[in-house]
């Protein structure tokens, strides 16, 4: 019986099976293959595979503290220290749009426009409704003479928030060409 199951696994999973033979520690844990198990053992396995809620809460608080620290350092003009805090935060959780936005603003303030563009784009990919990121990209592209991209970001910003003063000012600036 086991031999037949082994042969079928080889036939159906030939690439993965070969990898598992070479590196068995990479074989996934398949609890469903166990024929008998208790509920207690199942829930213990589930708890071991998932981080605790307390740990997740502590990580969230730590990430919020890093973001607040970076904001404070930025407002104090300590851009390098703020960028360091943001790098630590983004290494832990790269999906925080506000961190990418603040990083982009710091890069733009330091006249590192390529890095600013990349960070604004990352912020928009995490949260497409960030008006500030669209406006900033529109301004950068307008200053470079890339009107098509400036207009696209201006339109996005206006579509998200028609009352945003900076978005309206960018559209007016693009319209007048100054």
mmCIF file of C-alpha atoms in Angstrom:
data_model
loop_
_atom_site.group_PDB
_atom_site.id
_atom_site.type_symbol
_atom_site.label_atom_id
_atom_site.label_comp_id
_atom_site.label_asym_id
_atom_site.label_seq_id
_atom_site.Cartn_x
_atom_site.Cartn_y
_atom_site.Cartn_z
ATOM 1 C CA UNK A 1 0.000 0.000 0.000
ATOM 2 C CA UNK A 2 2.756 2.426 0.968
ATOM 3 C CA UNK A 3 4.746 1.465 -2.118
ATOM 4 C CA UNK A 4 1.759 2.260 -4.381
ATOM 5 C CA UNK A 5 1.258 5.649 -2.669
ATOM 6 C CA UNK A 6 4.968 6.406 -3.015
ATOM 7 C CA UNK A 7 4.937 5.504 -6.713
ATOM 8 C CA UNK A 8 1.869 7.648 -7.318
ATOM 9 C CA UNK A 9 3.492 10.600 -5.515
ATOM 10 C CA UNK A 10 6.606 10.199 -7.668
ATOM 11 C CA UNK A 11 4.470 10.142 -10.812
ATOM 12 C CA UNK A 12 2.233 13.108 -9.955
ATOM 13 C CA UNK A 13 4.749 15.310 -8.129
ATOM 14 C CA UNK A 14 7.946 14.398 -9.962
ATOM 15 C CA UNK A 15 9.679 17.824 -9.688
ATOM 16 C CA UNK A 16 8.724 18.446 -6.075
ATOM 17 C CA UNK A 17 9.245 14.832 -5.078
ATOM 18 C CA UNK A 18 12.816 14.916 -6.393
ATOM 19 C CA UNK A 19 13.501 18.081 -4.372
ATOM 20 C CA UNK A 20 12.061 16.461 -1.253
ATOM 21 C CA UNK A 21 14.293 13.430 -1.701
ATOM 22 C CA UNK A 22 17.357 15.693 -1.857
ATOM 23 C CA UNK A 23 16.209 18.099 0.895
ATOM 24 C CA UNK A 24 13.583 16.377 3.075
ATOM 25 C CA UNK A 25 13.566 19.293 5.563
ATOM 26 C CA UNK A 26 11.807 21.380 2.887
ATOM 27 C CA UNK A 27 8.919 18.933 2.616
ATOM 28 C CA UNK A 28 5.716 20.650 3.734
ATOM 29 C CA UNK A 29 4.022 19.466 6.895
ATOM 30 C CA UNK A 30 0.846 17.750 5.808
ATOM 31 C CA UNK A 31 -1.273 17.173 8.893
ATOM 32 C CA UNK A 32 -4.132 15.871 6.748
ATOM 33 C CA UNK A 33 -2.085 12.783 5.889
ATOM 34 C CA UNK A 34 -2.129 11.702 9.508
ATOM 35 C CA UNK A 35 -4.878 9.121 9.812
ATOM 36 C CA UNK A 36 -5.582 9.601 13.521
ATOM 37 C CA UNK A 37 -5.143 12.711 15.593
ATOM 38 C CA UNK A 38 -6.851 14.356 18.499
ATOM 39 C CA UNK A 39 -8.454 17.776 18.483
ATOM 40 C CA UNK A 40 -5.990 18.903 21.135
ATOM 41 C CA UNK A 41 -3.033 17.940 18.937
ATOM 42 C CA UNK A 42 -4.592 19.709 15.953
ATOM 43 C CA UNK A 43 -5.186 22.954 17.847
ATOM 44 C CA UNK A 44 -1.693 22.774 19.354
ATOM 45 C CA UNK A 45 -0.244 22.471 15.847
ATOM 46 C CA UNK A 46 -2.377 25.387 14.678
ATOM 47 C CA UNK A 47 -1.195 27.579 17.588
ATOM 48 C CA UNK A 48 2.440 26.705 16.885
ATOM 49 C CA UNK A 49 2.124 27.692 13.227
ATOM 50 C CA UNK A 50 0.461 31.059 13.892
ATOM 51 C CA UNK A 51 2.041 33.914 15.848
ATOM 52 C CA UNK A 52 0.119 34.845 18.953
ATOM 53 C CA UNK A 53 -2.271 37.784 18.921
ATOM 54 C CA UNK A 54 -0.225 39.481 21.625
ATOM 55 C CA UNK A 55 2.919 39.246 19.512
ATOM 56 C CA UNK A 56 1.088 40.656 16.481
ATOM 57 C CA UNK A 57 -0.264 43.504 18.621
ATOM 58 C CA UNK A 58 3.236 44.260 19.943
ATOM 59 C CA UNK A 59 4.598 44.339 16.383
ATOM 60 C CA UNK A 60 1.855 46.759 15.337
ATOM 61 C CA UNK A 61 2.590 49.070 18.273
ATOM 62 C CA UNK A 62 6.302 48.916 17.502
ATOM 63 C CA UNK A 63 5.648 49.778 13.849
ATOM 64 C CA UNK A 64 3.434 52.694 14.830
ATOM 65 C CA UNK A 65 6.135 53.934 17.190
ATOM 66 C CA UNK A 66 8.746 53.749 14.410
ATOM 67 C CA UNK A 67 6.484 55.715 12.067
ATOM 68 C CA UNK A 68 5.789 58.358 14.727
ATOM 69 C CA UNK A 69 9.504 58.560 15.525
ATOM 70 C CA UNK A 70 10.298 59.065 11.840
ATOM 71 C CA UNK A 71 7.649 61.807 11.588
ATOM 72 C CA UNK A 72 9.074 63.564 14.644
ATOM 73 C CA UNK A 73 12.644 63.334 13.338
ATOM 74 C CA UNK A 74 11.484 64.646 9.958
ATOM 75 C CA UNK A 75 9.758 67.637 11.523
ATOM 76 C CA UNK A 76 12.949 68.352 13.470
ATOM 77 C CA UNK A 77 14.932 68.340 10.213
ATOM 78 C CA UNK A 78 16.819 65.132 11.048
ATOM 79 C CA UNK A 79 16.201 63.533 7.675
ATOM 80 C CA UNK A 80 18.949 60.889 7.817
ATOM 81 C CA UNK A 81 17.757 59.622 11.191
ATOM 82 C CA UNK A 82 14.150 59.625 9.948
ATOM 83 C CA UNK A 83 15.171 57.652 6.857
ATOM 84 C CA UNK A 84 16.907 55.138 9.121
ATOM 85 C CA UNK A 85 13.738 54.650 11.165
ATOM 86 C CA UNK A 86 11.687 54.284 7.989
ATOM 87 C CA UNK A 87 14.123 51.720 6.592
ATOM 88 C CA UNK A 88 13.788 49.665 9.789
ATOM 89 C CA UNK A 89 10.004 49.931 9.608
ATOM 90 C CA UNK A 90 9.795 49.007 5.937
ATOM 91 C CA UNK A 91 12.086 46.025 6.447
ATOM 92 C CA UNK A 92 9.671 44.754 9.099
ATOM 93 C CA UNK A 93 6.540 45.593 7.098
ATOM 94 C CA UNK A 94 6.873 46.926 3.562
ATOM 95 C CA UNK A 95 3.139 47.392 3.093
ATOM 96 C CA UNK A 96 2.754 50.617 5.088
ATOM 97 C CA UNK A 97 1.862 53.274 2.516
ATOM 98 C CA UNK A 98 2.384 56.170 4.941
ATOM 99 C CA UNK A 99 5.976 55.067 5.547
ATOM 100 C CA UNK A 100 6.671 55.019 1.800
ATOM 101 C CA UNK A 101 5.035 58.450 1.488
ATOM 102 C CA UNK A 102 7.145 59.983 4.264
ATOM 103 C CA UNK A 103 10.269 58.383 2.821
ATOM 104 C CA UNK A 104 9.458 59.863 -0.599
ATOM 105 C CA UNK A 105 8.929 63.313 0.914
ATOM 106 C CA UNK A 106 12.310 63.097 2.651
ATOM 107 C CA UNK A 107 14.015 62.019 -0.571
ATOM 108 C CA UNK A 108 12.314 64.861 -2.446
ATOM 109 C CA UNK A 109 13.400 67.331 0.218
ATOM 110 C CA UNK A 110 16.961 66.036 -0.207
ATOM 111 C CA UNK A 111 16.640 66.465 -4.006
ATOM 112 C CA UNK A 112 16.980 62.710 -4.613
ATOM 113 C CA UNK A 113 14.179 62.716 -7.155
ATOM 114 C CA UNK A 114 14.666 59.206 -8.565
ATOM 115 C CA UNK A 115 14.405 57.695 -5.099
ATOM 116 C CA UNK A 116 11.459 59.985 -4.353
ATOM 117 C CA UNK A 117 9.646 58.819 -7.490
ATOM 118 C CA UNK A 118 10.248 55.177 -6.573
ATOM 119 C CA UNK A 119 8.968 55.730 -3.024
ATOM 120 C CA UNK A 120 5.903 57.705 -4.151
ATOM 121 C CA UNK A 121 5.140 54.918 -6.617
ATOM 122 C CA UNK A 122 5.511 52.338 -3.827
ATOM 123 C CA UNK A 123 3.153 54.373 -1.627
ATOM 124 C CA UNK A 124 0.561 54.539 -4.405
ATOM 125 C CA UNK A 125 0.856 50.816 -5.064
ATOM 126 C CA UNK A 126 0.053 50.185 -1.368
ATOM 127 C CA UNK A 127 -2.724 52.794 -1.245
ATOM 128 C CA UNK A 128 -3.892 54.131 -4.623
ATOM 129 C CA UNK A 129 -5.988 56.811 -2.879
ATOM 130 C CA UNK A 130 -3.037 58.784 -1.464
ATOM 131 C CA UNK A 131 -3.710 62.207 -2.933
ATOM 132 C CA UNK A 132 -0.444 63.646 -1.584
ATOM 133 C CA UNK A 133 1.587 61.037 -3.474
ATOM 134 C CA UNK A 134 -0.251 61.690 -6.748
ATOM 135 C CA UNK A 135 0.175 65.457 -6.359
ATOM 136 C CA UNK A 136 3.881 65.143 -5.537
ATOM 137 C CA UNK A 137 4.504 62.863 -8.521
ATOM 138 C CA UNK A 138 2.547 65.254 -10.729
ATOM 139 C CA UNK A 139 4.716 68.146 -9.549
ATOM 140 C CA UNK A 140 7.946 66.229 -10.123
ATOM 141 C CA UNK A 141 6.908 65.136 -13.604
ATOM 142 C CA UNK A 142 5.704 68.659 -14.465
ATOM 143 C CA UNK A 143 9.030 70.140 -13.375
ATOM 144 C CA UNK A 144 10.790 67.606 -15.625
ATOM 145 C CA UNK A 145 8.578 68.476 -18.589
ATOM 146 C CA UNK A 146 6.760 65.111 -18.624
ATOM 147 C CA UNK A 147 3.295 66.593 -19.096
ATOM 148 C CA UNK A 148 1.532 63.317 -19.868
ATOM 149 C CA UNK A 149 2.496 61.750 -16.560
ATOM 150 C CA UNK A 150 1.931 65.026 -14.682
ATOM 151 C CA UNK A 151 -1.597 65.272 -16.092
ATOM 152 C CA UNK A 152 -2.292 61.604 -15.285
ATOM 153 C CA UNK A 153 -1.338 62.055 -11.631
ATOM 154 C CA UNK A 154 -3.169 65.369 -11.434
ATOM 155 C CA UNK A 155 -6.321 63.717 -12.781
ATOM 156 C CA UNK A 156 -5.969 60.843 -10.308
ATOM 157 C CA UNK A 157 -5.624 63.273 -7.402
ATOM 158 C CA UNK A 158 -8.651 65.319 -8.520
ATOM 159 C CA UNK A 159 -10.686 62.141 -9.030
ATOM 160 C CA UNK A 160 -9.883 60.978 -5.486
ATOM 161 C CA UNK A 161 -10.511 64.348 -3.827
ATOM 162 C CA UNK A 162 -11.893 67.164 -6.014
ATOM 163 C CA UNK A 163 -11.599 69.598 -3.078
ATOM 164 C CA UNK A 164 -7.893 69.040 -2.370
ATOM 165 C CA UNK A 165 -6.188 72.433 -2.700
ATOM 166 C CA UNK A 166 -2.820 71.067 -3.825
ATOM 167 C CA UNK A 167 -4.439 68.866 -6.472
ATOM 168 C CA UNK A 168 -6.463 71.796 -7.797
ATOM 169 C CA UNK A 169 -3.351 74.022 -7.765
ATOM 170 C CA UNK A 170 -1.376 71.364 -9.684
ATOM 171 C CA UNK A 171 -4.105 71.115 -12.332
ATOM 172 C CA UNK A 172 -4.148 74.912 -12.649
ATOM 173 C CA UNK A 173 -0.329 74.992 -12.881
ATOM 174 C CA UNK A 174 -0.326 72.350 -15.624
ATOM 175 C CA UNK A 175 -3.108 74.227 -17.460
ATOM 176 C CA UNK A 176 -1.188 77.491 -17.471
ATOM 177 C CA UNK A 177 2.146 75.814 -18.194
ATOM 178 C CA UNK A 178 4.014 77.618 -15.395
#
